């Protein structure tokens, strides 16, 4: 107990070291309640270019700003928030604020790679929102948050010093969102800045920008707003250092290779400015880098490994080449494991297992580069610009709406398509509100596709990323909703993989859509490119490879995926493991990718020249109509009662009602569907305006017999008083229909029914009638 008391006292004395309080002066910049969106946004210190926080929070603020385009300034601030992290930075642009941290364990781990984890989260409070559904707490990351986490990881991982094995985590939160400035590039820059000011050895500053294009002038726009993105034919995210490109991600409306190169150059010019600002921030506040724990490969180990297993590695790399015996991939994998074990057994005691593993992988990369450079042939005997043999089957599954099997070498995708109405849309929510996609692609990579045993179930980050890439490749070719009212779901199941399964998903998905009868505007194909550089500092020219194998992806320097049609590019993704890619090399890779893409498109069009002219019999038919927005409630009914009754009575598959009054009727019986359409049109028809009544009004207290019920509403019925008062109608409120409570007015009285009513007089210019008063009068004997 004495120990607990002493501990409590110590914590009380030092509470100030752990708990800080915001000063009143600038706290409102990000701690005040967000105003309602319809109100004009209040001015903030961050928006005005002032530091977000001040010394009153417990530390000195260091701020660096950089203008990347006219009216667009990014501000990096450190020294106040998150001082116990290795590095913490607040990144601000406009009214969007992102908080990023970098942390690493004190001791290195037993790894032969950099154990880096990245988590990005969009806090709904940043936009003045609360998460929908029963659980209100922000928790499990959405697909969009996973994709941004990957965008942060991919350019930063290769720039952490080689041999760093400390568990490292980058966290990034969107704290404020102005509905204009997209937070994605700010998160990459913020995490890069957090690493730069920390003691984690980042080799050099990294930055990222998004690039759009004006639809009319085709001028490039750096970090476009949401509105500018909505009409932009280009959406590119580019990250890199001041010297070269590290990552490219995005899609375009079938841009040419020349436009792509120009876009990369424009984006990289902006990246250089941000890298300079991050470098300045690191010079002002950066901590000394931890270098004494790096697992460095001794130069003599490279020579010893080459002497011991170099010839074996060279032979192993050629094992699948038909001219060298054409061994099965499994035989080559077994030989690789044997050589790895041989290297570890021979040198692990002296240099450590992990150092030997890294050195052995570098030896394999060197041997592969030498083989391609000296012979012009790759592991499987192909030339550098040659695509693997392609096999295509369509319509392979009889009861799916569309299907295909696309095989390229040892990579195979089984793609299926399902069509449906709007209820099949992929729904979600983010900082911009509710979202719904009528076209989406879901990618699955089971462990059996590479002959392994592993977990199945919820998709991993890699599956989410690959599916999104393939989806974005196909979106520009998907018909608009007014041309084809169906929702479309594509599934790509990878049944075999040895490189570029995402691009196989693009090809297979395009074929399956056409097999389902979807009127695709273009046939779209994808190909993955590789790059082999001399990482030892030599002057060897970079070698660009078309349609890379799995081993070329693992041992190579670059993975560049490009999809599109004959005229241009629809999506692209580049990741590179070295310090940067020259634009000239990228230009070569794009041209070589175009040639490979044209070859694949030729094979696809030979298998299926175009979309089927008719939808399969298993696809529900669709009829569209529109009703006035004011009549949507009539179609749905109380608690969905009416819409359920329509679906049941007319044997429909579904009835989707849009917010603007668009209705999609789906089913297999066209006659019943037409009847349902006529029923809905009659139910929602706008009644002709009734002429105003200019005649005399009945005296109060008079009883009218057998008056016709003209219409029934939830609140009562309208009754005509007959020939004596032509055109005059009065309201019998639901509470005046009977002496007892009526729970369901539609079941109690019908249109055309005749009832007795008593005139209660005029109220607010309207005639009020009562059926209950007739009963009460009769009961009283009057």
XYZ file of C-alpha atoms in Angstrom:
782
model
C 0.000 0.000 0.000
C 2.901 2.352 0.817
C 4.323 1.743 -2.658
C 0.949 2.544 -4.247
C 0.676 5.750 -2.216
C 4.184 6.832 -3.220
C 3.409 6.038 -6.857
C 0.194 8.040 -6.714
C 2.061 10.979 -5.229
C 4.723 10.816 -7.904
C 2.111 10.775 -10.615
C 0.338 13.728 -9.043
C 3.591 15.720 -8.889
C 4.467 14.948 -12.491
C 1.014 15.078 -13.994
C 2.022 18.141 -15.965
C 4.556 16.091 -17.867
C 1.797 13.899 -19.247
C -1.290 16.139 -19.399
C -1.200 19.402 -21.342
C -3.937 21.963 -21.716
C -4.626 24.037 -24.824
C -4.255 27.789 -24.523
C -7.437 29.722 -25.233
C -5.767 31.821 -27.943
C -5.261 29.307 -30.766
C -7.037 26.201 -29.456
C -10.092 27.033 -31.534
C -8.102 26.387 -34.691
C -8.827 22.699 -34.407
C -10.495 21.988 -31.083
C -13.705 24.013 -31.543
C -16.998 22.507 -32.689
C -17.358 22.432 -36.450
C -20.148 24.734 -37.740
C -23.117 23.335 -39.653
C -22.226 22.927 -43.312
C -24.849 25.376 -44.538
C -23.189 28.157 -42.553
C -20.184 30.073 -43.794
C -16.988 28.455 -42.435
C -15.340 30.345 -39.628
C -11.795 31.599 -40.057
C -9.085 29.588 -38.333
C -5.490 30.160 -37.410
C -4.443 27.260 -39.647
C -6.277 28.672 -42.643
C -4.675 32.041 -42.072
C -1.184 30.512 -42.158
C -0.531 30.918 -38.418
C 0.845 28.033 -36.328
C -1.870 25.597 -35.355
C -0.626 25.321 -31.775
C 1.582 27.397 -29.465
C 4.091 27.016 -26.657
C 1.261 26.979 -24.151
C 0.688 23.340 -25.058
C 3.970 22.284 -23.509
C 6.505 22.705 -26.324
C 7.875 25.058 -28.944
C 6.160 24.928 -32.319
C 8.292 24.740 -35.467
C 6.451 25.473 -38.683
C 7.473 25.266 -42.344
C 5.154 26.183 -45.231
C 5.400 25.635 -48.967
C 3.191 26.908 -51.783
C 2.703 24.121 -54.327
C 0.252 26.002 -56.557
C -1.515 29.342 -56.589
C -3.613 29.578 -53.441
C -2.531 26.145 -52.181
C -0.076 26.155 -49.290
C 0.915 23.134 -47.211
C 2.089 23.782 -43.647
C 4.066 21.296 -41.541
C 4.144 21.843 -37.772
C 5.976 19.837 -35.110
C 7.109 20.221 -31.513
C 3.769 20.455 -29.712
C 1.564 17.445 -30.393
C 2.719 13.870 -29.764
C 6.095 14.622 -28.167
C 6.459 11.053 -26.889
C 6.383 9.654 -30.429
C 9.647 9.375 -32.349
C 8.201 11.940 -34.708
C 4.848 13.768 -34.920
C 3.695 16.363 -37.449
C 0.474 18.299 -38.106
C -0.024 18.870 -41.842
C -2.452 21.583 -42.926
C -3.787 22.726 -46.292
C -6.838 24.977 -46.363
C -9.220 23.700 -43.707
C -7.988 20.109 -43.873
C -5.663 19.012 -41.066
C -3.894 15.641 -40.801
C -1.987 14.457 -37.725
C 0.771 11.901 -38.421
C 3.168 10.039 -36.131
C 6.137 7.706 -36.515
C 7.157 5.280 -33.765
C 9.663 2.427 -33.558
C 10.687 -0.047 -30.894
C 13.948 0.567 -29.043
C 15.510 -2.749 -30.015
C 15.779 -4.284 -33.487
C 13.777 -7.396 -34.259
C 14.774 -10.716 -35.754
C 13.775 -9.886 -39.337
C 15.334 -9.869 -42.777
C 13.027 -7.016 -43.870
C 11.704 -3.718 -42.539
C 8.698 -4.514 -40.273
C 6.629 -1.423 -41.120
C 2.893 -0.995 -40.457
C 0.797 1.949 -41.642
C -2.707 2.842 -40.420
C -4.737 5.761 -41.771
C -8.073 6.839 -40.315
C -10.650 9.407 -41.357
C -12.327 10.610 -38.178
C -15.961 11.389 -38.970
C -15.849 14.267 -36.502
C -13.413 15.960 -38.903
C -16.374 16.735 -41.153
C -18.896 17.326 -38.388
C -20.374 13.843 -38.873
C -21.021 10.718 -36.816
C -20.713 7.231 -38.216
C -24.005 5.654 -39.310
C -25.354 2.371 -38.030
C -25.646 1.074 -34.495
C -21.937 1.354 -33.577
C -20.939 5.041 -33.550
C -17.255 4.634 -32.681
C -14.733 4.893 -35.536
C -13.103 1.485 -35.689
C -12.547 -1.071 -38.431
C -10.900 0.594 -41.438
C -12.949 0.968 -44.593
C -11.643 -0.080 -48.002
C -10.849 3.570 -48.768
C -8.789 3.885 -45.570
C -6.916 0.673 -46.412
C -6.115 2.036 -49.863
C -4.708 5.266 -48.402
C -2.663 3.240 -45.897
C -1.120 1.429 -48.866
C -0.445 4.755 -50.589
C 1.531 5.867 -47.529
C 3.406 2.586 -47.170
C 4.554 2.088 -50.745
C 6.791 5.152 -51.244
C 8.108 5.301 -47.672
C 9.103 1.668 -47.137
C 11.935 1.655 -49.746
C 13.335 4.932 -48.368
C 13.895 3.652 -44.825
C 17.567 2.745 -44.526
C 18.437 -0.779 -45.588
C 18.966 -3.090 -42.632
C 16.431 -1.340 -40.362
C 14.607 -4.110 -38.453
C 12.931 -2.209 -35.614
C 9.163 -2.647 -35.486
C 7.937 0.627 -36.990
C 4.456 2.090 -37.186
C 3.104 5.126 -39.015
C -0.284 6.477 -37.925
C -2.256 9.195 -39.668
C -5.606 10.745 -38.673
C -7.723 13.274 -40.531
C -8.688 15.717 -37.769
C -10.385 18.404 -39.870
C -11.861 18.220 -43.351
C -13.175 21.173 -45.345
C -14.938 19.156 -48.100
C -12.499 20.676 -50.599
C -8.906 19.655 -49.879
C -8.376 15.918 -50.366
C -6.453 14.535 -47.341
C -4.755 11.602 -49.123
C -1.571 13.371 -50.326
C -1.359 15.297 -47.055
C -1.250 11.985 -45.178
C 1.690 10.734 -47.256
C 3.527 14.027 -46.756
C 2.684 14.102 -43.044
C 4.026 10.582 -42.428
C 7.140 11.369 -44.461
C 7.682 14.513 -42.376
C 7.154 12.554 -39.138
C 9.859 10.097 -40.241
C 12.134 12.960 -41.291
C 12.042 14.659 -37.864
C 12.326 11.346 -35.989
C 15.400 9.236 -35.267
C 14.143 6.534 -37.672
C 16.649 6.533 -40.558
C 14.736 7.863 -43.557
C 17.299 8.153 -46.351
C 15.892 11.405 -47.753
C 12.632 13.408 -47.728
C 9.638 11.937 -49.547
C 6.510 13.804 -50.655
C 3.327 13.171 -52.636
C 0.797 15.166 -54.637
C -2.389 14.409 -56.505
C -2.730 15.640 -60.059
C -5.863 16.407 -62.032
C -6.531 17.860 -65.449
C -8.868 20.622 -66.613
C -11.459 19.004 -68.906
C -11.374 21.833 -71.467
C -7.864 23.303 -71.457
C -6.181 20.004 -70.410
C -3.968 21.991 -68.027
C -2.663 20.039 -65.048
C -4.015 20.860 -61.556
C -1.890 20.090 -58.483
C -3.913 18.765 -55.520
C -7.336 19.434 -57.090
C -10.412 20.028 -54.961
C -13.252 17.518 -54.824
C -15.190 19.574 -57.383
C -12.220 19.695 -59.756
C -11.721 15.945 -59.445
C -15.372 15.326 -60.353
C -14.808 16.604 -63.913
C -11.116 15.783 -64.319
C -10.141 13.188 -66.978
C -7.073 12.379 -64.840
C -6.652 11.336 -61.206
C -3.004 10.654 -60.370
C -1.210 10.275 -57.065
C 2.564 10.557 -57.382
C 5.161 10.223 -54.636
C 8.898 10.536 -54.816
C 12.051 12.267 -53.710
C 13.589 15.389 -55.180
C 15.626 13.135 -57.481
C 13.063 10.649 -58.806
C 9.687 8.933 -58.716
C 8.880 6.233 -56.139
C 5.173 5.567 -56.692
C 2.423 6.375 -59.187
C -1.229 5.478 -58.699
C -4.278 6.627 -60.581
C -6.631 6.444 -63.498
C -7.346 8.418 -66.644
C -9.917 8.691 -69.385
C -7.773 6.721 -71.873
C -4.853 9.169 -71.841
C -1.994 8.746 -74.267
C 1.490 7.713 -73.174
C 2.749 11.234 -73.968
C 0.106 12.777 -71.679
C 1.103 10.361 -68.929
C 4.774 11.352 -69.147
C 3.856 15.055 -69.078
C 1.642 14.451 -66.023
C 4.461 12.672 -64.205
C 6.819 15.569 -64.879
C 4.272 18.147 -63.660
C 3.546 16.191 -60.472
C 7.239 15.604 -59.764
C 7.952 19.338 -60.000
C 5.492 19.886 -57.125
C 6.975 16.965 -55.176
C 10.407 18.615 -55.306
C 9.049 21.734 -53.558
C 7.462 19.712 -50.749
C 10.609 17.605 -50.287
C 12.599 20.807 -49.812
C 10.143 21.972 -47.124
C 10.291 18.624 -45.284
C 14.086 18.735 -45.485
C 14.045 22.219 -43.949
C 11.775 21.013 -41.136
C 14.142 18.098 -40.437
C 17.155 20.421 -40.339
C 15.435 22.647 -37.779
C 14.000 19.994 -35.455
C 15.172 16.567 -36.585
C 16.701 14.105 -34.126
C 19.947 12.215 -34.866
C 19.224 9.047 -36.828
C 19.749 5.634 -35.218
C 22.294 3.923 -37.453
C 24.194 1.661 -35.090
C 21.552 -1.104 -35.215
C 21.358 -1.398 -39.014
C 22.089 -4.867 -40.332
C 24.695 -3.947 -42.926
C 25.938 -6.539 -45.420
C 29.752 -6.754 -45.221
C 31.368 -6.476 -48.696
C 33.276 -9.714 -48.195
C 30.035 -11.642 -47.598
C 28.879 -10.832 -51.109
C 32.084 -12.268 -52.528
C 31.913 -15.388 -50.349
C 28.293 -16.054 -51.249
C 29.028 -15.632 -54.955
C 31.859 -18.129 -54.711
C 29.804 -20.641 -52.750
C 26.395 -20.566 -54.471
C 26.692 -18.097 -57.362
C 26.853 -20.757 -60.077
C 23.967 -22.639 -58.500
C 21.821 -19.487 -58.458
C 22.605 -18.802 -62.112
C 21.560 -22.345 -63.042
C 18.442 -22.189 -60.879
C 17.249 -18.996 -62.605
C 17.346 -20.793 -65.971
C 15.572 -23.960 -64.872
C 12.194 -22.991 -66.394
C 13.779 -21.948 -69.718
C 12.756 -24.543 -72.362
C 16.263 -24.454 -73.830
C 17.735 -25.250 -70.401
C 15.503 -28.215 -69.676
C 12.175 -26.458 -69.026
C 11.786 -27.676 -65.444
C 8.532 -27.160 -63.561
C 8.200 -24.097 -61.319
C 7.992 -26.317 -58.244
C 11.393 -27.795 -59.086
C 12.858 -24.292 -59.372
C 11.308 -23.301 -56.028
C 12.773 -26.373 -54.357
C 16.205 -25.545 -55.770
C 15.879 -21.958 -54.486
C 15.087 -23.251 -50.964
C 18.044 -25.616 -51.141
C 20.448 -22.845 -52.158
C 19.104 -20.556 -49.434
C 19.642 -23.244 -46.811
C 23.143 -23.836 -48.149
C 23.998 -20.145 -47.809
C 22.597 -19.952 -44.263
C 24.405 -23.087 -43.155
C 27.686 -21.767 -44.487
C 27.668 -18.176 -43.244
C 24.920 -17.604 -40.644
C 27.171 -18.362 -37.685
C 29.624 -15.659 -38.734
C 27.294 -12.981 -40.106
C 23.815 -13.805 -38.775
C 20.883 -15.514 -40.497
C 19.011 -12.385 -41.515
C 22.067 -10.681 -43.001
C 22.802 -13.804 -45.036
C 19.193 -13.964 -46.294
C 19.319 -10.356 -47.491
C 22.709 -10.855 -49.109
C 21.501 -14.031 -50.832
C 18.486 -12.212 -52.280
C 20.769 -9.469 -53.607
C 22.966 -12.138 -55.190
C 19.913 -13.597 -56.944
C 18.957 -10.133 -58.233
C 22.477 -9.582 -59.547
C 22.559 -12.967 -61.292
C 19.168 -12.360 -62.884
C 20.267 -8.939 -64.175
C 23.476 -10.417 -65.596
C 21.538 -13.213 -67.294
C 19.107 -10.838 -69.006
C 21.859 -8.355 -69.908
C 24.236 -10.950 -71.380
C 21.780 -13.300 -73.115
C 18.678 -11.196 -73.734
C 16.636 -14.077 -72.301
C 14.682 -14.289 -69.074
C 14.053 -17.062 -66.557
C 11.431 -18.765 -68.770
C 13.351 -18.125 -71.999
C 11.325 -15.114 -73.198
C 12.743 -11.928 -74.660
C 12.445 -8.761 -72.570
C 9.414 -7.529 -74.566
C 7.619 -10.864 -74.951
C 4.238 -11.739 -73.388
C 3.632 -15.245 -72.026
C 1.275 -17.612 -73.925
C -2.387 -16.658 -73.455
C -5.406 -18.971 -73.201
C -8.996 -17.699 -72.968
C -12.361 -19.404 -72.308
C -15.668 -17.532 -71.959
C -19.083 -18.670 -70.769
C -17.551 -21.469 -68.718
C -20.127 -21.361 -65.869
C -23.686 -21.994 -67.125
C -25.691 -20.333 -64.353
C -23.627 -17.185 -63.791
C -24.587 -14.080 -65.743
C -21.124 -13.922 -67.313
C -17.847 -15.784 -66.834
C -14.360 -16.202 -68.259
C -11.078 -17.933 -67.538
C -8.056 -15.862 -68.544
C -4.695 -17.643 -68.392
C -1.363 -15.978 -69.105
C 1.552 -18.273 -68.445
C 1.170 -19.523 -64.874
C -1.218 -16.730 -63.868
C -4.936 -17.488 -64.109
C -8.115 -15.591 -63.207
C -11.638 -17.000 -63.062
C -13.877 -13.943 -63.457
C -17.645 -13.876 -62.972
C -20.242 -11.123 -63.394
C -23.536 -10.643 -61.570
C -26.153 -8.124 -62.735
C -28.936 -6.675 -60.623
C -30.911 -3.574 -59.713
C -29.930 -0.696 -57.455
C -30.329 -2.786 -54.307
C -27.109 -4.546 -55.338
C -25.072 -1.328 -55.251
C -21.987 -1.275 -53.019
C -22.905 1.189 -50.268
C -20.521 2.930 -47.894
C -19.804 6.165 -46.068
C -16.846 8.493 -45.786
C -16.132 12.111 -44.923
C -18.184 13.244 -47.935
C -21.270 11.332 -46.772
C -23.027 8.250 -48.126
C -21.622 6.549 -51.232
C -22.998 3.951 -53.652
C -21.205 2.231 -56.527
C -23.185 0.460 -59.253
C -20.011 -1.155 -60.608
C -17.398 -2.816 -58.405
C -14.802 -5.576 -58.629
C -13.875 -7.936 -55.799
C -10.558 -9.776 -55.973
C -9.683 -12.982 -54.110
C -6.212 -14.491 -53.787
C -6.499 -17.836 -51.950
C -3.278 -19.493 -50.740
C -3.866 -22.492 -53.053
C -3.151 -20.222 -56.052
C 0.552 -20.449 -55.164
C 0.446 -23.972 -53.732
C 0.401 -22.867 -50.091
C -1.733 -23.300 -46.983
C -3.074 -20.203 -45.273
C -5.952 -18.095 -43.991
C -9.096 -17.427 -46.028
C -12.061 -15.223 -45.257
C -12.090 -11.433 -45.066
C -9.900 -9.834 -47.749
C -6.424 -8.640 -46.771
C -4.946 -5.281 -47.649
C -3.277 -6.671 -50.750
C -6.578 -8.097 -52.035
C -8.359 -4.780 -51.450
C -5.617 -2.920 -53.328
C -5.465 -5.309 -56.286
C -9.252 -5.343 -56.614
C -9.418 -1.563 -56.571
C -6.740 -1.329 -59.270
C -8.601 -3.736 -61.561
C -11.906 -1.973 -60.856
C -10.502 1.433 -61.797
C -9.101 -0.044 -65.004
C -12.559 -1.177 -66.142
C -14.672 1.795 -64.967
C -14.075 4.003 -68.057
C -15.468 1.252 -70.322
C -18.605 0.577 -68.242
C -21.840 2.000 -69.770
C -23.634 4.872 -68.050
C -26.743 4.135 -66.008
C -29.081 5.747 -68.550
C -27.651 3.386 -71.188
C -27.624 0.227 -69.041
C -29.645 0.403 -65.800
C -28.095 -2.665 -64.145
C -25.696 -2.755 -61.212
C -22.615 -4.854 -61.990
C -20.493 -6.941 -59.659
C -17.304 -8.551 -60.969
C -15.472 -11.214 -58.958
C -11.962 -12.329 -59.812
C -10.830 -15.554 -58.197
C -7.109 -16.126 -58.732
C -6.702 -19.844 -59.290
C -3.012 -19.702 -60.206
C -0.438 -16.958 -59.779
C 3.040 -16.202 -60.986
C 3.068 -12.455 -61.506
C 0.490 -9.789 -62.338
C -2.735 -11.388 -61.122
C -4.354 -7.930 -60.905
C -3.822 -7.381 -64.631
C -5.178 -10.870 -65.326
C -8.258 -9.740 -63.358
C -8.616 -6.750 -65.690
C -8.518 -8.984 -68.770
C -10.769 -11.653 -67.268
C -13.214 -9.074 -65.904
C -13.496 -7.322 -69.278
C -14.233 -10.641 -71.005
C -16.780 -11.717 -68.371
C -18.634 -8.385 -68.676
C -18.901 -8.819 -72.430
C -19.997 -12.427 -71.960
C -22.819 -11.155 -69.712
C -24.010 -8.826 -72.470
C -22.859 -5.616 -70.796
C -22.416 -3.079 -73.635
C -18.818 -2.160 -72.820
C -17.668 0.845 -74.833
C -14.130 -0.569 -75.038
C -12.266 -3.817 -74.553
C -9.703 -3.257 -71.801
C -6.531 -5.221 -71.052
C -3.654 -4.833 -68.603
C -0.013 -5.820 -68.405
C 2.638 -5.618 -65.668
C 6.089 -4.272 -66.469
C 9.304 -4.827 -64.544
C 12.628 -3.057 -64.285
C 16.053 -4.399 -63.414
C 18.622 -1.826 -62.306
C 22.249 -2.161 -61.358
C 21.839 -1.568 -57.615
C 25.595 -1.820 -57.053
C 26.141 1.605 -58.593
C 27.238 0.445 -62.029
C 26.449 2.147 -65.311
C 24.360 -0.676 -66.777
C 21.336 0.551 -68.720
C 18.011 -0.222 -66.990
C 16.352 -3.348 -68.395
C 12.574 -3.100 -68.919
C 10.630 -6.386 -68.844
C 7.132 -7.033 -70.244
C 4.651 -9.292 -68.412
C 6.853 -10.062 -65.418
C 7.006 -13.371 -63.575
C 6.615 -13.702 -59.830
C 10.368 -14.168 -59.372
C 11.062 -11.097 -61.537
C 8.678 -9.107 -59.366
C 10.452 -10.274 -56.193
C 14.023 -9.807 -57.422
C 13.451 -6.831 -59.721
C 13.477 -3.131 -58.980
C 10.115 -1.983 -60.338
C 6.547 -3.208 -60.689
C 4.595 -1.058 -63.147
C 1.019 -2.059 -64.063
C -0.714 -0.378 -67.006
C -4.234 -1.034 -68.329
C -6.226 0.447 -71.189
C -7.245 -0.116 -74.794
C -5.674 0.581 -78.177
C -6.028 4.346 -77.855
C -4.898 5.046 -74.315
C -4.492 4.280 -70.619
C -7.337 3.804 -68.137
C -5.291 3.041 -64.997
C -1.686 2.722 -63.870
C 0.282 1.775 -60.777
C 4.017 1.973 -60.203
C 6.144 0.900 -57.254
C 9.925 1.037 -57.227
C 12.409 -0.252 -54.667
C 15.316 2.081 -55.449
C 15.709 5.771 -54.623
C 13.867 7.018 -57.678
C 12.940 6.399 -61.294
C 14.019 8.746 -64.068
C 11.224 10.043 -66.307
C 13.134 8.859 -69.386
C 13.090 5.264 -68.127
C 9.364 5.568 -67.368
C 8.761 6.734 -70.938
C 10.481 3.622 -72.269
C 8.435 1.392 -69.975
C 5.165 3.007 -71.101
C 5.899 2.437 -74.773
C 6.904 -1.176 -74.161
C 3.726 -1.655 -72.097
C 1.635 -0.286 -74.971
C 3.054 -2.892 -77.329
C 2.340 -5.669 -74.817
C -1.192 -4.367 -74.222
C -1.947 -4.338 -77.962
C -0.840 -7.976 -78.208
C -3.115 -9.028 -75.331
C -6.085 -7.093 -76.765
C -5.640 -8.919 -80.052
C -5.875 -12.267 -78.252
C -8.947 -11.165 -76.263
C -10.826 -9.895 -79.318
C -10.088 -13.141 -81.141
C -11.776 -15.050 -78.294
C -14.761 -12.668 -77.933
C -15.007 -9.869 -80.539
C -17.533 -7.825 -78.558
C -20.380 -7.893 -76.017
C -23.149 -10.474 -76.419
C -26.169 -8.963 -78.165
C -28.617 -10.422 -75.614
C -28.561 -10.749 -71.862
C -28.519 -14.325 -70.497
C -31.860 -15.826 -69.504
C -30.669 -15.881 -65.881
C -30.491 -12.058 -65.766
C -33.649 -10.305 -64.489
C -35.226 -7.988 -67.048
C -35.346 -4.301 -66.167
C -37.950 -1.611 -66.858
C -37.418 2.014 -65.840
C -39.895 4.761 -65.107
C -39.992 8.035 -63.232
C -42.497 9.406 -60.743
C -42.748 12.835 -59.108
C -40.566 13.201 -56.046
C -43.687 14.033 -54.054
C -45.123 10.617 -54.955
C -42.175 8.523 -53.728
C -43.927 8.033 -50.400
C -46.971 6.586 -52.159
C -44.839 3.935 -53.865
C -43.015 2.960 -50.681
C -45.956 3.180 -48.311
C -45.876 3.219 -44.511
C -42.990 1.062 -43.349
C -42.449 -0.199 -46.922
C -45.860 -1.875 -46.959
C -46.866 -0.708 -50.452
C -43.589 -1.544 -52.188
C -43.567 -5.026 -50.655
C -47.123 -5.583 -51.828
C -46.263 -4.512 -55.386
C -43.291 -6.895 -55.498
C -45.424 -9.761 -54.236
C -48.557 -9.088 -56.315
C -46.692 -8.706 -59.613
C -44.054 -11.405 -58.943
C -41.102 -9.010 -59.244
C -37.466 -9.624 -58.353
C -37.055 -6.112 -57.040
C -38.354 -2.565 -57.100
C -35.670 0.089 -56.610
C -36.812 3.649 -55.901
C -34.256 6.446 -56.284
C -34.171 9.713 -54.369
C -35.016 11.691 -57.518
C -38.043 9.546 -58.381
C -36.349 7.108 -60.775
C -37.800 3.611 -60.371
C -36.299 0.369 -61.682
C -38.635 -2.623 -61.951
C -36.828 -5.967 -62.250
C -38.192 -9.465 -62.811
C -38.412 -12.398 -65.198
C -42.073 -12.026 -66.299
C -42.203 -9.060 -68.678
C -46.017 -9.009 -68.725
C -46.196 -8.734 -64.943
C -43.491 -6.058 -65.009
C -45.494 -3.964 -67.480
C -48.573 -4.355 -65.294
C -46.569 -3.204 -62.275
C -45.331 -0.195 -64.231
C -48.899 0.742 -65.235
C -50.070 0.302 -61.641
C -47.327 2.603 -60.307
C -47.981 5.216 -62.982
C -51.687 5.236 -62.183
C -51.030 5.388 -58.453
C -48.663 8.340 -58.785
C -50.458 10.202 -61.577
C -50.876 13.873 -60.800
C -54.566 14.624 -60.379
C -55.954 17.467 -62.491
C -56.389 20.633 -60.428
C -59.931 20.917 -59.132
C -61.860 24.110 -59.978
C -62.433 26.409 -57.062
C -65.913 26.285 -55.543
C -67.779 29.618 -55.779
C -71.260 28.547 -54.664
C -72.996 28.673 -51.282
C -71.856 26.571 -48.339
C -74.153 24.320 -46.285
C -75.333 25.432 -42.912
C -73.616 24.056 -39.844
C -75.318 21.019 -38.272
C -76.967 19.735 -41.436
C -76.711 15.978 -42.126
C -76.045 14.668 -45.659
C -76.937 11.076 -46.540
C -75.019 8.636 -48.784
C -72.185 10.982 -49.743
C -69.466 9.484 -51.954
C -65.915 9.070 -50.618
C -63.712 10.742 -53.259
C -60.255 9.938 -51.842
C -58.683 8.256 -48.838
C -55.625 9.715 -47.092
C -53.729 8.696 -43.971
C -55.255 11.623 -42.087
C -58.890 11.211 -43.287
C -61.220 11.048 -46.296
C -62.606 13.646 -48.691
C -66.356 13.432 -49.352
C -68.504 14.946 -52.123
C -71.802 16.517 -51.030
C -73.600 15.547 -54.238
C -75.683 17.441 -56.813
C -76.978 20.047 -54.369
C -73.445 21.407 -53.956
C -71.649 20.383 -57.224
C -67.836 20.424 -56.935
C -67.858 20.941 -53.167
C -65.843 18.469 -51.099
C -65.222 18.325 -47.382
C -62.747 16.574 -45.110
C -63.766 13.936 -42.609
C -60.753 13.646 -40.328
C -59.793 10.130 -39.245
C -60.842 11.005 -35.697
C -64.347 11.938 -37.015
C -64.978 8.691 -38.911
C -66.197 6.653 -35.928
C -66.850 6.871 -32.248
C -64.014 4.390 -31.685
C -60.357 4.737 -32.699
C -59.539 3.627 -36.241
C -56.106 1.983 -36.515
C -56.034 1.389 -40.304
C -58.012 3.875 -42.360
C -57.325 2.037 -45.634
C -58.954 -1.091 -44.255
C -61.907 0.828 -42.795
C -63.121 2.863 -45.782
C -62.603 2.691 -49.555
C -62.926 5.169 -52.398
C -66.441 5.159 -53.883
C -68.022 4.063 -50.629
C -71.050 6.153 -49.500
C -71.356 7.421 -45.944
C -73.519 9.807 -43.917
C -71.817 12.975 -42.673
C -72.701 16.026 -40.607
C -71.465 19.529 -41.439
C -69.283 20.987 -38.664
C -68.810 24.324 -40.392
C -65.837 26.080 -41.973
C -62.304 26.168 -40.517
C -59.363 27.941 -42.199
C -61.425 28.212 -45.380
C -62.115 24.459 -45.526
C -65.334 22.525 -45.025
C -65.179 20.170 -42.032
C -67.462 17.105 -41.908
C -67.997 14.334 -39.341
C -69.399 10.818 -39.536
C -68.972 10.359 -35.797
C -71.355 13.304 -35.179
C -74.075 11.512 -37.161
C -73.809 8.541 -34.747
C -73.822 10.833 -31.728
C -76.894 12.692 -33.023
C -78.743 9.431 -33.595
C -77.804 8.185 -30.131
C -79.149 11.388 -28.621
C -82.480 10.870 -30.458
C -82.306 14.121 -32.368
